[in-house]
XYZ file of C-alpha atoms in Angstrom:
281
model
C -99.103 204.982 -14.656
C -97.533 200.790 -14.225
C -93.559 200.815 -14.257
C -93.981 198.756 -17.213
C -95.341 201.458 -19.127
C -92.346 203.492 -19.368
C -93.498 206.806 -17.309
C -91.087 209.464 -17.014
C -91.896 209.187 -13.439
C -90.337 205.395 -13.502
C -87.457 205.883 -16.320
C -85.980 208.756 -14.336
C -82.164 208.048 -12.516
C -83.467 210.121 -8.963
C -86.685 208.405 -9.080
C -84.946 204.841 -9.637
C -82.263 205.800 -6.922
C -85.356 206.872 -4.721
C -87.442 203.527 -5.011
C -84.741 201.469 -4.906
C -84.045 202.802 -1.227
C -87.446 202.226 -0.509
C -87.512 198.553 -1.287
C -84.151 197.994 0.291
C -85.526 200.055 3.719
C -88.299 197.452 3.403
C -85.900 194.428 3.196
C -83.795 195.173 6.016
C -86.674 195.708 7.971
C -88.080 192.375 7.821
C -84.244 191.141 8.279
C -84.363 192.622 11.646
C -87.886 191.047 12.201
C -86.399 187.636 11.259
C -82.989 187.579 13.295
C -82.177 183.870 13.060
C -81.982 184.802 9.196
C -78.752 187.221 10.216
C -77.633 184.926 12.951
C -77.259 181.989 10.935
C -75.818 183.935 8.447
C -73.165 184.547 10.385
C -72.236 181.295 12.566
C -71.539 179.560 9.024
C -68.667 181.617 8.331
C -67.493 181.732 12.210
C -67.685 177.957 12.058
C -65.387 177.777 8.704
C -62.706 180.249 10.619
C -62.565 178.102 13.131
C -62.731 174.967 11.335
C -59.946 175.482 8.406
C -57.763 177.547 11.443
C -57.691 174.575 13.532
C -58.286 171.274 11.809
C -56.141 172.330 8.452
C -54.029 174.779 9.372
C -51.254 172.512 11.387
C -51.715 170.173 7.980
C -50.948 172.801 4.701
C -48.070 173.392 4.063
C -47.436 177.131 2.286
C -44.633 177.731 -0.012
C -42.019 179.659 1.542
C -43.058 179.284 5.133
C -43.997 175.640 5.354
C -46.611 173.584 7.397
C -46.856 176.712 9.546
C -50.798 177.570 11.608
C -49.776 181.037 11.665
C -48.637 181.487 7.992
C -51.669 179.648 7.079
C -54.086 181.729 9.456
C -52.803 185.086 6.945
C -53.182 183.288 4.199
C -56.792 181.531 4.612
C -58.885 184.439 5.793
C -59.195 186.587 2.749
C -60.639 183.198 1.218
C -63.378 182.695 3.749
C -64.146 186.950 3.536
C -64.840 186.421 -0.007
C -66.544 183.097 0.332
C -68.697 184.547 3.076
C -69.875 187.941 0.775
C -70.393 185.293 -2.714
C -72.521 183.315 -0.113
C -75.044 185.454 -0.130
C -76.063 184.924 -3.123
C -78.189 182.214 -1.670
C -79.860 184.734 0.089
C -80.799 186.540 -2.907
C -81.998 183.803 -4.556
C -84.102 182.529 -2.193
C -85.421 186.123 -1.222
C -87.047 186.943 -4.602
C -87.848 183.250 -5.121
C -90.128 184.082 -1.965
C -91.450 187.145 -3.014
C -92.388 185.956 -6.549
C -94.331 182.861 -4.348
C -95.902 185.397 -2.711
C -96.921 187.594 -5.258
C -94.997 190.312 -3.626
C -93.544 191.152 -6.543
C -96.575 191.069 -8.594
C -97.645 193.455 -6.884
C -94.617 196.100 -7.347
C -94.818 195.233 -10.761
C -98.206 197.071 -10.757
C -97.192 200.422 -9.157
C -95.579 203.413 -10.938
C -91.986 202.863 -9.990
C -88.639 202.054 -11.604
C -88.208 198.543 -13.218
C -84.735 197.298 -11.686
C -85.734 198.782 -7.518
C -87.529 195.567 -6.977
C -84.032 194.233 -7.349
C -82.024 196.751 -6.575
C -83.441 197.387 -3.360
C -82.961 193.743 -2.302
C -79.317 193.867 -3.595
C -78.137 196.608 -1.370
C -80.488 194.811 1.546
C -78.128 191.797 1.371
C -75.439 193.787 1.064
C -75.952 195.703 4.535
C -76.595 191.850 5.425
C -73.288 190.817 3.953
C -71.302 193.890 5.357
C -72.341 193.418 9.324
C -71.300 189.700 8.887
C -68.000 190.979 7.224
C -67.270 192.969 10.394
C -68.205 189.801 13.339
C -66.071 187.815 10.900
C -63.406 190.231 10.601
C -63.443 190.444 14.457
C -63.218 186.577 14.724
C -60.325 186.343 12.658
C -58.728 188.934 14.821
C -58.922 186.480 18.002
C -57.958 183.615 16.411
C -54.976 185.621 15.553
C -55.184 186.565 12.149
C -53.580 190.466 11.539
C -53.521 192.977 8.482
C -50.055 194.590 7.440
C -50.678 197.471 5.875
C -52.551 201.028 6.261
C -56.359 200.862 6.960
C -56.864 202.744 4.032
C -55.435 199.655 2.055
C -57.226 197.719 4.507
C -60.558 199.327 4.166
C -60.150 199.004 0.555
C -59.982 195.183 0.504
C -62.959 194.648 1.993
C -64.543 197.314 -0.101
C -63.408 194.800 -3.105
C -64.834 192.372 -1.321
C -68.013 194.085 -0.727
C -68.210 194.929 -4.735
C -67.661 191.016 -5.270
C -70.281 190.253 -2.977
C -72.549 193.026 -4.610
C -71.989 191.917 -8.070
C -72.979 188.322 -6.926
C -76.090 188.878 -5.610
C -77.036 190.192 -9.166
C -76.349 186.787 -10.147
C -78.298 185.286 -7.252
C -81.550 187.565 -8.154
C -81.425 186.177 -11.664
C -81.631 183.190 -10.674
C -84.285 183.570 -8.460
C -86.493 185.157 -10.624
C -85.562 182.021 -13.165
C -87.301 179.087 -10.420
C -90.178 178.483 -9.152
C -89.930 177.864 -5.341
C -87.422 178.709 -2.595
C -86.380 175.540 -2.265
C -85.239 175.543 -5.660
C -83.555 179.205 -5.508
C -82.005 177.931 -2.123
C -79.965 175.135 -3.905
C -79.932 176.622 -7.192
C -77.831 179.881 -5.649
C -75.538 177.628 -3.829
C -74.518 174.739 -5.796
C -72.444 176.638 -8.163
C -70.104 178.448 -5.259
C -68.379 175.731 -4.430
C -66.821 174.894 -7.126
C -66.339 178.524 -7.943
C -65.109 179.028 -4.484
C -62.554 175.980 -3.848
C -60.847 175.562 -7.235
C -58.775 179.063 -6.773
C -56.544 180.133 -4.262
C -58.580 180.632 -1.430
C -58.074 177.780 0.528
C -54.361 176.032 -0.978
C -52.036 177.348 -2.929
C -52.870 176.904 -7.061
C -49.041 175.762 -7.763
C -50.421 172.048 -5.932
C -53.362 171.925 -8.935
C -53.145 170.052 -12.137
C -52.086 172.239 -14.465
C -55.645 172.579 -15.900
C -57.022 173.878 -12.951
C -53.677 176.055 -12.535
C -54.869 178.005 -15.210
C -58.950 177.554 -14.241
C -58.039 179.032 -10.751
C -56.353 181.812 -11.607
C -58.908 183.309 -14.249
C -61.522 182.386 -12.121
C -62.998 185.708 -10.531
C -63.225 184.488 -7.415
C -59.496 184.158 -7.154
C -58.449 187.938 -7.919
C -60.738 189.378 -5.538
C -58.702 186.928 -2.761
C -55.569 188.007 -4.483
C -56.302 191.176 -4.202
C -57.689 191.189 -0.568
C -54.340 189.899 0.571
C -51.695 192.187 -0.962
C -54.024 194.972 0.334
C -54.398 193.086 3.813
C -50.468 192.719 3.744
C -51.584 189.065 3.983
C -48.983 188.286 0.778
C -46.062 185.137 1.738
C -42.812 185.959 0.448
C -42.537 182.490 -0.895
C -46.395 181.744 -2.883
C -45.588 183.552 -6.250
C -48.257 186.057 -7.272
C -49.073 183.115 -10.656
C -47.826 180.047 -11.469
C -49.286 180.621 -14.840
C -48.238 184.235 -16.096
C -51.904 184.662 -15.772
C -53.149 188.735 -15.510
C -55.656 188.733 -13.382
C -52.886 187.244 -10.818
C -50.318 189.717 -11.425
C -52.702 192.516 -11.273
C -55.104 191.338 -8.825
C -56.425 194.682 -7.653
C -57.411 195.657 -11.214
C -58.840 192.622 -12.208
C -60.988 192.242 -8.957
C -62.716 195.940 -9.957
C -62.504 194.855 -13.758
C -64.090 191.493 -12.665
C -67.100 192.994 -10.190
C -67.876 195.562 -12.921
C -68.669 193.036 -15.410
C -70.583 190.626 -13.432
C -72.428 193.458 -11.843
C -73.579 194.934 -15.420
C -74.433 192.031 -16.966
C -76.273 190.285 -14.903
C -78.225 193.388 -13.767
C -79.169 193.668 -17.427
C -80.186 190.199 -17.609
C -81.998 190.431 -14.162
C -84.017 193.221 -14.746
C -84.674 192.038 -18.362
C -85.880 188.896 -17.115
C -87.942 190.838 -14.532
C -89.983 192.680 -17.080
C -90.799 189.335 -18.826
C -91.695 186.683 -16.026
C -95.221 186.695 -14.836
């Protein structure tokens, strides 16, 4: 029976999980057959690390530390990690749009499988690729002088929050991929909105230097919450940098805020993406 008929086979949680893992394996196998996709996905964030560290690191003042390349490295890396995981959105958008254009999604829709398995499988595969990229990026960060100052449990929790944010954003990418007509449009649509999101934040510069309106925007930005949480869990906070300049709750409680934002985004956009998947031709 078709997944669209609402059969018991397609509705069970166990069946949905199995179908999702099958689709995830299919996407991971395809990624390994196109290694340049993974390679370019790693090169871009590595370039950001090198450029921001050596070009801007000696010219940006950090409150409490002044203009210090070493202090900026500790401040910067959580922002680079967060930017990397959120940019996986573009990959999700383009991948799903490509499957749509080739009729692969229509073929999946005709099979007796869980309705959301195609999208869940795709987002899980992207999560694995993002995790691999994050491991390589962390190694590069260590080479340029970044260090953590907390126990291994907190450090792993920091990377876990980063991956959770990346997974949440891949659902936004899934919705974009289902909403556009071509993979090229999906690539542009999947990344263009990320630039204001990531730059109007606490990722690359302290928020206290921004205009007052942008300070509020930056400190209520879900991206900023995860960056602040990662800094706290990595032990990369700097004494002179206040948690919040506007008194925003997410900055005062960044770990909880990051978790809440990521779960809300995942739940909301998964529901929207699955609904769109059911309706799309």
